GROMACS .gro file of C-alpha atoms in nm:
model
  256
    1MET     CA    1   0.069  -1.493   0.062
    2LEU     CA    2   0.457  -1.557   0.220
    3PRO     CA    3   0.447  -1.937   0.079
    4ARG     CA    4   0.474  -1.810  -0.199
    5VAL     CA    5   0.719  -1.508  -0.211
    6LEU     CA    6   0.979  -1.731   0.068
    7PRO     CA    7   1.127  -1.963  -0.245
    8LEU     CA    8   1.182  -1.587  -0.458
    9LEU     CA    9   1.332  -1.420  -0.161
   10LEU     CA   10   1.585  -1.767  -0.138
   11LEU     CA   11   1.623  -1.783  -0.547
   12ALA     CA   12   1.729  -1.439  -0.553
   13GLY     CA   13   1.993  -1.498  -0.248
   14VAL     CA   14   2.087  -1.776  -0.446
   15TYR     CA   15   2.192  -1.497  -0.746
   16GLY     CA   16   2.262  -1.221  -0.503
   17CYS     CA   17   2.541  -1.444  -0.400
   18ALA     CA   18   2.673  -1.620  -0.723
   19PRO     CA   19   3.069  -1.461  -0.775
   20GLY     CA   20   2.962  -1.249  -1.049
   21ALA     CA   21   2.770  -1.040  -0.829
   22ARG     CA   22   3.013  -1.047  -0.557
   23ALA     CA   23   3.239  -0.731  -0.499
   24LEU     CA   24   3.499  -0.925  -0.372
   25ASP     CA   25   3.551  -1.318  -0.508
   26SER     CA   26   3.791  -1.503  -0.393
   27ARG     CA   27   3.893  -1.868  -0.432
   28GLU     CA   28   4.170  -2.145  -0.470
   29LEU     CA   29   4.199  -2.268  -0.849
   30ALA     CA   30   4.373  -2.565  -0.954
   31PHE     CA   31   4.570  -2.569  -1.283
   32GLU     CA   32   4.867  -2.801  -1.402
   33GLY     CA   33   4.879  -2.973  -1.112
   34GLN     CA   34   4.973  -2.636  -0.910
   35ASN     CA   35   4.662  -2.426  -0.669
   36TYR     CA   36   4.674  -2.085  -0.666
   37ARG     CA   37   4.451  -1.791  -0.501
   38VAL     CA   38   4.204  -1.582  -0.731
   39VAL     CA   39   4.053  -1.316  -0.599
   40HIS     CA   40   3.856  -1.079  -0.833
   41VAL     CA   41   3.725  -0.744  -0.727
   42ASN     CA   42   3.457  -0.571  -0.894
   43LEU     CA   43   3.554  -0.208  -0.919
   44LYS     CA   44   3.183  -0.145  -0.977
   45ARG     CA   45   3.094  -0.204  -0.624
   46GLU     CA   46   3.451  -0.150  -0.449
   47GLN     CA   47   3.726   0.078  -0.450
   48LEU     CA   48   4.059   0.004  -0.491
   49SER     CA   49   4.361   0.156  -0.340
   50LEU     CA   50   4.719   0.213  -0.337
   51HIS     CA   51   4.913   0.259   0.002
   52TRP     CA   52   5.301   0.311   0.098
   53ARG     CA   53   5.334   0.574   0.385
   54GLU     CA   54   5.085   0.615   0.643
   55PRO     CA   55   4.989   0.988   0.557
   56ALA     CA   56   5.054   1.135   0.928
   57SER     CA   57   5.369   1.043   1.003
   58GLY     CA   58   5.530   0.953   0.629
   59GLN     CA   59   5.639   0.569   0.787
   60PRO     CA   60   5.605   0.347   0.578
   61PHE     CA   61   5.333   0.068   0.593
   62GLY     CA   62   5.607  -0.193   0.564
   63SER     CA   63   5.303  -0.471   0.563
   64ILE     CA   64   4.948  -0.547   0.547
   65GLU     CA   65   4.910  -0.629   0.902
   66ALA     CA   66   5.016  -0.258   1.001
   67LEU     CA   67   4.782  -0.147   0.705
   68ARG     CA   68   4.478  -0.366   0.844
   69GLN     CA   69   4.542  -0.192   1.189
   70TRP     CA   70   4.555   0.160   1.029
   71GLY     CA   71   4.189   0.121   0.836
   72GLU     CA   72   4.093  -0.012   1.177
   73ALA     CA   73   4.168   0.288   1.364
   74ARG     CA   74   3.968   0.483   1.072
   75GLY     CA   75   3.703   0.237   1.089
   76GLN     CA   76   3.763   0.042   0.823
   77ARG     CA   77   3.798  -0.340   0.780
   78LEU     CA   78   4.027  -0.443   0.529
   79LEU     CA   79   3.849  -0.645   0.301
   80PHE     CA   80   4.112  -0.752   0.119
   81ALA     CA   81   4.516  -0.691   0.021
   82ALA     CA   82   4.797  -0.733  -0.173
   83ASN     CA   83   5.189  -0.655  -0.200
   84ALA     CA   84   5.197  -0.392  -0.509
   85GLY     CA   85   5.498  -0.373  -0.781
   86ILE     CA   86   5.853  -0.387  -0.783
   87TYR     CA   87   6.166  -0.205  -0.507
   88ASP     CA   88   6.449  -0.100  -0.432
   89HIS     CA   89   6.699  -0.200  -0.149
   90LYS     CA   90   6.575   0.055   0.035
   91PHE     CA   91   6.207  -0.063  -0.013
   92ALA     CA   92   6.116   0.246  -0.173
   93PRO     CA   93   5.920   0.183  -0.566
   94LEU     CA   94   6.159   0.135  -0.835
   95GLY     CA   95   5.939   0.281  -1.072
   96LEU     CA   96   5.562   0.447  -1.083
   97HIS     CA   97   5.380   0.476  -0.832
   98VAL     CA   98   5.118   0.674  -0.823
   99GLU     CA   99   4.834   0.699  -0.489
  100ASN     CA  100   4.485   0.842  -0.499
  101GLY     CA  101   4.583   1.072  -0.805
  102ARG     CA  102   4.941   1.183  -0.740
  103THR     CA  103   5.254   1.084  -0.827
  104VAL     CA  104   5.497   0.935  -0.590
  105VAL     CA  105   5.772   0.831  -0.820
  106PRO     CA  106   5.798   0.847  -1.130
  107LEU     CA  107   5.794   0.630  -1.403
  108ASN     CA  108   6.085   0.412  -1.485
  109LEU     CA  109   6.223   0.341  -1.840
  110ALA     CA  110   6.526   0.260  -1.742
  111HIS     CA  111   6.681  -0.038  -1.904
  112GLY     CA  112   6.864  -0.278  -1.675
  113ASN     CA  113   7.077  -0.573  -1.666
  114PRO     CA  114   6.776  -0.881  -1.696
  115ALA     CA  115   7.041  -1.095  -1.461
  116SER     CA  116   7.033  -0.862  -1.204
  117GLY     CA  117   6.636  -0.884  -1.143
  118ASN     CA  118   6.308  -0.930  -1.292
  119PHE     CA  119   6.213  -0.637  -1.321
  120SER     CA  120   6.474  -0.596  -1.637
  121LEU     CA  121   6.349  -0.850  -1.774
  122LEU     CA  122   6.127  -0.689  -2.076
  123PRO     CA  123   5.871  -0.549  -2.108
  124ASN     CA  124   5.768  -0.486  -1.790
  125GLY     CA  125   5.457  -0.313  -1.718
  126VAL     CA  126   5.177  -0.084  -1.573
  127PHE     CA  127   4.869  -0.179  -1.408
  128ALA     CA  128   4.679   0.127  -1.303
  129VAL     CA  129   4.301   0.218  -1.222
  130TYR     CA  130   4.215   0.547  -1.369
  131PRO     CA  131   3.962   0.841  -1.248
  132ASP     CA  132   3.656   0.679  -1.422
  133GLY     CA  133   3.685   0.378  -1.259
  134HIS     CA  134   3.817   0.131  -1.486
  135ALA     CA  135   4.143  -0.079  -1.500
  136ALA     CA  136   4.421  -0.194  -1.712
  137VAL     CA  137   4.782  -0.319  -1.805
  138ARG     CA  138   5.014  -0.163  -2.001
  139THR     CA  139   5.342  -0.234  -2.087
  140SER     CA  140   5.561   0.090  -2.019
  141ALA     CA  141   5.583   0.280  -2.299
  142ALA     CA  142   5.237   0.181  -2.406
  143PHE     CA  143   5.113   0.360  -2.074
  144LYS     CA  144   5.375   0.594  -2.145
  145ALA     CA  145   5.252   0.718  -2.479
  146ASP     CA  146   4.844   0.698  -2.381
  147GLY     CA  147   4.979   0.979  -2.191
  148LYS     CA  148   4.687   0.934  -1.923
  149SER     CA  149   4.679   1.019  -1.563
  150ALA     CA  150   4.635   0.759  -1.323
  151GLN     CA  151   4.418   0.758  -0.991
  152TRP     CA  152   4.599   0.452  -0.887
  153ALA     CA  153   4.884   0.274  -1.003
  154THR     CA  154   5.208   0.071  -0.937
  155GLN     CA  155   5.473  -0.042  -1.188
  156SER     CA  156   5.636  -0.414  -1.190
  157GLY     CA  157   5.760  -0.659  -1.403
  158PRO     CA  158   5.824  -0.922  -1.633
  159MET     CA  159   5.521  -0.821  -1.840
  160LEU     CA  160   5.314  -1.214  -1.856
  161LEU     CA  161   5.079  -1.105  -2.134
  162ILE     CA  162   5.088  -0.970  -2.384
  163ASP     CA  163   4.754  -0.963  -2.612
  164GLY     CA  164   4.712  -1.272  -2.514
  165LYS     CA  165   5.062  -1.354  -2.629
  166LEU     CA  166   5.314  -1.517  -2.324
  167ASN     CA  167   5.582  -1.280  -2.279
  168GLU     CA  168   5.882  -1.454  -2.574
  169LYS     CA  169   6.150  -1.455  -2.250
  170PHE     CA  170   6.001  -1.719  -2.110
  171LEU     CA  171   6.068  -2.101  -2.085
  172ASP     CA  172   5.931  -2.330  -2.058
  173ASP     CA  173   6.101  -2.532  -1.856
  174SER     CA  174   6.297  -2.343  -1.684
  175SER     CA  175   6.410  -2.463  -1.352
  176SER     CA  176   6.366  -2.082  -1.184
  177LEU     CA  177   6.109  -2.182  -0.942
  178LYS     CA  178   5.944  -1.934  -0.702
  179TRP     CA  179   5.588  -1.851  -0.566
  180ARG     CA  180   5.435  -1.534  -0.777
  181SER     CA  181   5.186  -1.319  -0.787
  182GLY     CA  182   5.042  -1.096  -1.040
  183VAL     CA  183   4.748  -0.900  -1.163
  184CYS     CA  184   4.536  -0.863  -1.477
  185ALA     CA  185   4.222  -0.619  -1.559
  186LYS     CA  186   3.957  -0.881  -1.714
  187THR     CA  187   3.710  -0.632  -1.826
  188PRO     CA  188   3.781  -0.243  -1.761
  189THR     CA  189   3.642  -0.258  -1.402
  190GLU     CA  190   3.710  -0.652  -1.308
  191VAL     CA  191   4.037  -0.693  -1.184
  192VAL     CA  192   4.171  -1.060  -1.127
  193PHE     CA  193   4.509  -1.086  -0.884
  194ALA     CA  194   4.661  -1.456  -0.807
  195VAL     CA  195   4.902  -1.610  -0.607
  196SER     CA  196   5.069  -1.955  -0.623
  197GLU     CA  197   5.047  -2.175  -0.303
  198THR     CA  198   5.315  -2.363  -0.435
  199PRO     CA  199   5.685  -2.194  -0.631
  200VAL     CA  200   5.619  -2.232  -1.076
  201ASN     CA  201   5.827  -2.119  -1.318
  202PHE     CA  202   5.736  -1.789  -1.529
  203HIS     CA  203   5.592  -1.934  -1.784
  204ALA     CA  204   5.313  -2.177  -1.589
  205PHE     CA  205   5.270  -1.871  -1.444
  206GLY     CA  206   5.173  -1.675  -1.759
  207ARG     CA  207   4.992  -1.966  -1.860
  208LEU     CA  208   4.703  -1.976  -1.545
  209PHE     CA  209   4.654  -1.557  -1.660
  210ARG     CA  210   4.575  -1.677  -2.007
  211ASP     CA  211   4.440  -1.997  -1.964
  212LYS     CA  212   4.305  -2.033  -1.724
  213LEU     CA  213   4.201  -1.689  -1.623
  214GLY     CA  214   4.130  -1.610  -1.970
  215CYS     CA  215   4.290  -1.255  -1.925
  216ARG     CA  216   4.445  -1.114  -2.288
  217ASP     CA  217   4.718  -0.897  -2.067
  218ALA     CA  218   4.874  -0.974  -1.704
  219LEU     CA  219   5.204  -0.834  -1.515
  220TYR     CA  220   5.408  -0.946  -1.268
  221LEU     CA  221   5.383  -0.840  -0.965
  222ASP     CA  222   5.647  -0.985  -0.701
  223GLY     CA  223   5.805  -1.310  -0.645
  224SER     CA  224   5.906  -1.511  -0.309
  225ILE     CA  225   5.765  -1.224  -0.060
  226SER     CA  226   5.373  -1.181  -0.225
  227GLN     CA  227   5.087  -1.294  -0.020
  228LEU     CA  228   4.717  -1.220  -0.094
  229TYR     CA  229   4.510  -1.122   0.214
  230VAL     CA  230   4.124  -1.153   0.269
  231ASP     CA  231   3.915  -1.091   0.539
  232GLY     CA  232   3.764  -1.390   0.684
  233GLU     CA  233   4.064  -1.624   0.461
  234GLY     CA  234   4.343  -1.492   0.611
  235TYR     CA  235   4.674  -1.503   0.381
  236ALA     CA  236   4.777  -1.701   0.082
  237GLY     CA  237   5.120  -1.713  -0.101
  238ALA     CA  238   5.439  -1.710   0.001
  239PRO     CA  239   5.478  -1.852   0.413
  240ALA     CA  240   5.491  -1.549   0.657
  241PHE     CA  241   5.910  -1.654   0.729
  242MET     CA  242   5.964  -1.570   0.367
  243VAL     CA  243   5.777  -1.225   0.353
  244LYS     CA  244   5.970  -0.869   0.442
  245PRO     CA  245   5.841  -0.510   0.423
  246TYR     CA  246   5.639  -0.399   0.100
  247ALA     CA  247   5.683  -0.065  -0.060
  248GLY     CA  248   5.305  -0.036  -0.182
  249ILE     CA  249   5.015  -0.253  -0.101
  250PHE     CA  250   4.703  -0.205  -0.264
  251ALA     CA  251   4.424  -0.264  -0.052
  252VAL     CA  252   4.018  -0.297  -0.038
  253PHE     CA  253   3.877  -0.148   0.232
  254SER     CA  254   3.418  -0.151   0.392
  255ARG     CA  255   3.306   0.130   0.343
  256PRO     CA  256   3.318   0.380   0.659
   0.00000   0.00000   0.00000
């Protein structure tokens, strides 16, 4: 009996490890001569959460390592982490920040000078995970018009893709090259994070989400400070000396 069952078990193991079946799928992708680290999060199997301050002390986590240690003390292993959206010079979220259904910072619809920062390179947008477990990327105006309460949300900008089209403000030959991170909801339950392993411009980064990752709407998270962390693989993205304190960190922890 065992010789007959063994091949079936091995075959089941192969399919069980297929990328579509994994809760977290991390891989390095080459696209148009650049390398990127891309992580798919399956919201049907894992909870994606957002963290700014340590609940007991009220002190900002500031770093992925601090968040990892906090989780470890609670018996939860940090499986994945990524910096969240835009923040100000005081290391506080500049736009919408929602943690576990509580709006910590409201939606920011101010129109600033595009020369003063990426958030003002309109349209900016919101990445949100809703109470029913589905995720979406929307322009800030569309998010407000929807009127839906989020469970977890960050506001950043600019939008990389809107309904499958690159942001019209992007220039193909732009010389503004930086490490860049972004996010999309490829489906309502499949979230895709990406960070460049080398400096790229907005146009190239947007094309990654459109042409390689198959996203329709994608949001830029941040530039030269951006990193992704995957348990067992370490960090990808900007070199450590470029990283500054984060105001928000997305995370997937092991279940208690």
